[in-house]
Amino acid sequence: MPGTISPASSVSRHTPQPGRSIFPTAPTFTLDTFSSRDFIVKDFVEALSDSASPPNRRSGPSSQSTFDPKPLIRTFEHALNRMTELSGDLETRENELSGAVRRAEAQHTSNVQTLGKKLDQTIDSFHRLDSSLSGDNYDEGGNAVVKIGERLEELDRQRTRAQDAKFLIQCWMEVSERGELFLLEDIRRQGGGDGKVRCANIARQLTKISQKLDPDSWSHINGNAKIVNGVMGANSPDVDNRRRNHNTRELIEKFLETLEKDLLKSFDEFYRRENFEGMRECAKVLYDFNGGASVIGSFVNQHQFFIDRSQLITEDVVGDTETWERLADPDSEPPGVEPSLQSLIDEVKIVVQEESIIIKRAFPYCEQVMGRFLQRIFQQSIQQRLELVLEKANTISSLAFLRSLQAARSCISGLIDDLKAHGLTAHPEPISSQITVILDQQFDDLFVPYSFGSLYIEREKRSLEELYSSLLFKFTIFHSRKRKIPTTFMKSLAKSGGEILASARDAYVERLESSDLTTAQKAMLLRLAGLKDSENAKAQTEIEVSDDDGVLDAANAKRMLKWLAEAVGRGLELSGGNETAKEIHALLNLLLINMAEIYIEAALDAANDNAVSQEYSKNEPDLSYLSNLRSAFTIMHLMITCIRTTLIPLASSNVSIRREIEKITTLTMNRMEEKVNSIIQRTVDVALAWITKLLATQKKNDFRPRDDGPSSGGAWQEMLQTSTCLSVLTFLKRLHSLVLIAFAPSANLTSFLTELALGLRTALLEHFKKFQVNAAGGLMITKDITRYIELLRGWDLKPTFEPTFEVLTEVGNMFVIGPEALRERLRGKGALGGLWEKGDMRPYVLRRDDAGSVGIQSVLSTL
C-alpha cells in the first residue's frame, strides 16, 4: 500500500501509479492549505516527516536500521521550494489587490468632488431665488408680490365689509319698515356655527342702529311711547308712520332671545349625545354672543350632580348614636368625618375630575366654566352639608362641634389637594393658577365664618372650661366644704384659693342649669363629673363626695393635658397660624387656672391647713395629707414639661407674648413651690412637737434603775430601749414611710429627713440634760442612743449630718465612763474634744449620780 498523511493534516500527496515504486511521492499543497482554520504547524511538519519514510520501514519489524536522512532532506527541500512558489504567487496577488484599492480610492475622491460642486451650485441657486423674492441685491419682484397680496387682502376685506354693510342695511330696512327679520331667520335656519355667530353680530349691530334711528322704541314708559328725538331718518310722513307701527327694539330682542334659546337647545342636545365638537361650536357662538354666561349657567344648573344631590343635601344628619358619643367623649379618639359629608366629598372628587375632561373638550374657555362649576359645588353642595353636620354636632357638645369642624376641614383640604394634583382642565399638566386661586378662595370661604377673629379660640376655651369644670367638680365641692373661715393672717392668704374654687363650682352649676344646654351636652358633663342624672337637681350641699374625691390624681392631670394638646393641635390646623401666639397664651391661662390654681394649689392649701391643725394636737398627728404631695409633684412636673416643650415653642413667633408666658409660668411655679415648702416645714414642726411630747413622758427612774433589789432581778439589762424611745422610734418609722411615699428618692426627701434629724438631735441633747443618771441608767441611755443612731443611719441624710452620730455616741459615753477616761476626753484625745466646747459637757456630767465624787469633781473643775 502507498504511504498516506494523517487525516489531521492539510497536506496532500500524489498516490503511486499502478507501477509500484519503493520511493515516496513528494507532497503537494496550495494556499488553501495554510488559510484553513484547522492548520497546525506541528501536524504539518509531522505529515512531511511521515511522507519521507519508505512504506517498508514504517511497517517493518521493530528492530530499526541505520537512520537515513536523505529522504527527509529531499522532502523538506521540495516543500521549501513549493512554499517559495506560493509566496511569490501570494505577493503577486497582493500587488494586484493594492492596485485595485488605489484605483477605487481615486474614483471615490473624484465622485465626492463632483457631488460637492453640484451642492454648491444648488445653494447658490437657492440664494439667488431668495434674494429675488426679498428684493435684496437683485430686483424688487418679491416686494411687489407681497404688496400685491396685501392689496388684494385689503380689497377683499373692504368687499366683505361692504357686503356686510349692505346686508345690515337690508336687515334694518326689513325690520323697520316691515317689522320682519326674514334675512336673519334664513341664516339662522341654515345652521352652522359661523352663520349663527354672524346672526348674533348683526343683531347686536341692529340694536345699536335702533337706539340711534328709532329712539322712541327705547323710551316706552308704562306702554306709552315717548319720542326723544324724532327728526333722525324721517324723510317722509309715510316712513315715519310705518316706523312708529314697528317696535324695532322688541323685534330685535325677540330675535336675539330666539337665537340664544336655539343655541342653548342645540348645546343641550349635543351634550346628551356626547357630541363634544357640536358643544364646543355652540359654546363658542354663545361666548361671542353674550360672553358665555347663559351657556355656562345652563351647563352648571342642569348638571345631573346637582339634580341628584338637591334632595340629599337638605336631609337631616342622623348617624349612629355610638359615633356621636365617641365624638363627644374627650377620652376617645375622634371617629373622623361624618359619613354623609365624607360620601359627598368622595363623589365631588370623582365628578369634578370626570367633568373636567368634558369641559375641556366642550368649551374653548374651559377654565371659566370649571371655575363656575367649582363655585357652585362648594357654595351649594359642600357648604350646605357642612352647616348641617356642624349644627348637629353643636347639639351634642362643644367638643363634638370642634372635632367635626377639624375633621371636615382636613377632609376638604385633602379634596383640594387631590384636585390640584389631578390638574383638572390642564390634566396631565399642572393645574392653572386661575383654578388654584378659585379652589383656595372657596376653601377659605367655607371656614372663615368659624375662625373669624377670636370666634374659634373662644369656642375652644369654652369647650375646655366645660371639660375641666366637669372633671374637677367633685374635687372643688370637697375642698370648698373643707375650707373654713380664716381666723389668722396666714389663713387669710389662702382665701383667694377658696374664692377660685367657689367661682369654678358656681360656674359649672350655672352651666348645667343653662337653657341652651342640650340633653346630650348635659349628660356628657354629668358623666365627666361622676354624677348621676338624678343628682343634677340636687343642691350643692346634697351632692355626696368622699375623701377620694379630694385627692390629687395624676391620671386626671394627664387627661387634662391630653385635652389641651388636642386643642392646641386643632388650633394650629383651624386658625391657620396667624394668631397662634395669642391662642397659646389664652390656652395657657386656662391651664394654669384649672390645673395649677383650682387643682394643685387647692390640694396644697388643704394639706397646709391639715398640717397647721396638727401642730397642737393632743393625739398622735395625722400626717396622711403627705400622700397628696407625691401626686402634686408628679402633676407639677407634667404641667411644666408640657408648657416648656409644647406651648412656649409655639409662641416663639411673638417675643412679647413668649416672655409673658414664661413670666406667668415662673410665678405660678414659684407660688406652688412656696406652698410645698410651707407644708414641708410645718410637717417638720409637727413631727418635732410630737417627739417633744413623747420625750416628755420619760420617767425619772428610767435612767436610775435599781439592780440590787430582789424584785428587780436585773430586768433592765434585758431591755433594748426605754418605752419612751420605743414610742419615738415607732412614730419616726411611720413618718419615714409616709415621707418615702410623698417625696420618693429626691433632693426634697434628703432635705426633709436632714431637717427632721437635726431637730431630733437637738431634742435628744436637751432631753438627756433633764434626768439624773446612775451607772445602770447610763447603760440605758447608751442603748436608747444606739437605737436612735441605727434609725437615722437608715435614712437618706446629707453628708454634713455624719458628725452628729459621733456627738450622740459621746453623750452616751459621758454617763458610763470613769473619771480618768473622762479626763482624757477633755484633753482632746477622744472624738468629743474636737466637736464640742468643754462647757457643753458640763450639764451631762452634772447629771451623774457620782458627780459629787472626788474624781468627777476634779473633772468638773477643769470645765
XYZ file of C-alpha atoms in Angstrom, residues 366-376 378-379 416 419-420 424 431-446:
33
model
C -62.759 75.808 29.868
C -61.153 77.474 32.898
C -64.021 79.951 33.213
C -66.555 77.124 33.121
C -64.590 74.977 35.560
C -64.347 77.899 37.967
C -68.102 78.435 37.869
C -68.705 74.687 38.329
C -66.398 74.543 41.360
C -68.011 77.612 42.916
C -71.444 76.045 42.597
C -68.557 74.426 47.135
C -71.101 77.173 47.776
C -58.453 70.444 47.335
C -57.946 68.259 42.629
C -54.767 70.322 42.361
C -58.442 69.253 36.101
C -53.274 72.912 37.382
C -53.613 76.508 36.184
C -53.130 79.437 38.540
C -56.692 80.650 37.924
C -58.265 77.380 39.113
C -55.819 77.247 42.041
C -56.946 80.670 43.213
C -60.609 79.645 42.937
C -60.061 76.442 44.936
C -58.158 78.262 47.684
C -60.757 81.003 47.854
C -63.644 78.542 48.104
C -61.822 76.614 50.827
C -61.231 79.779 52.843
C -64.822 80.932 52.400
C -66.096 77.660 53.869
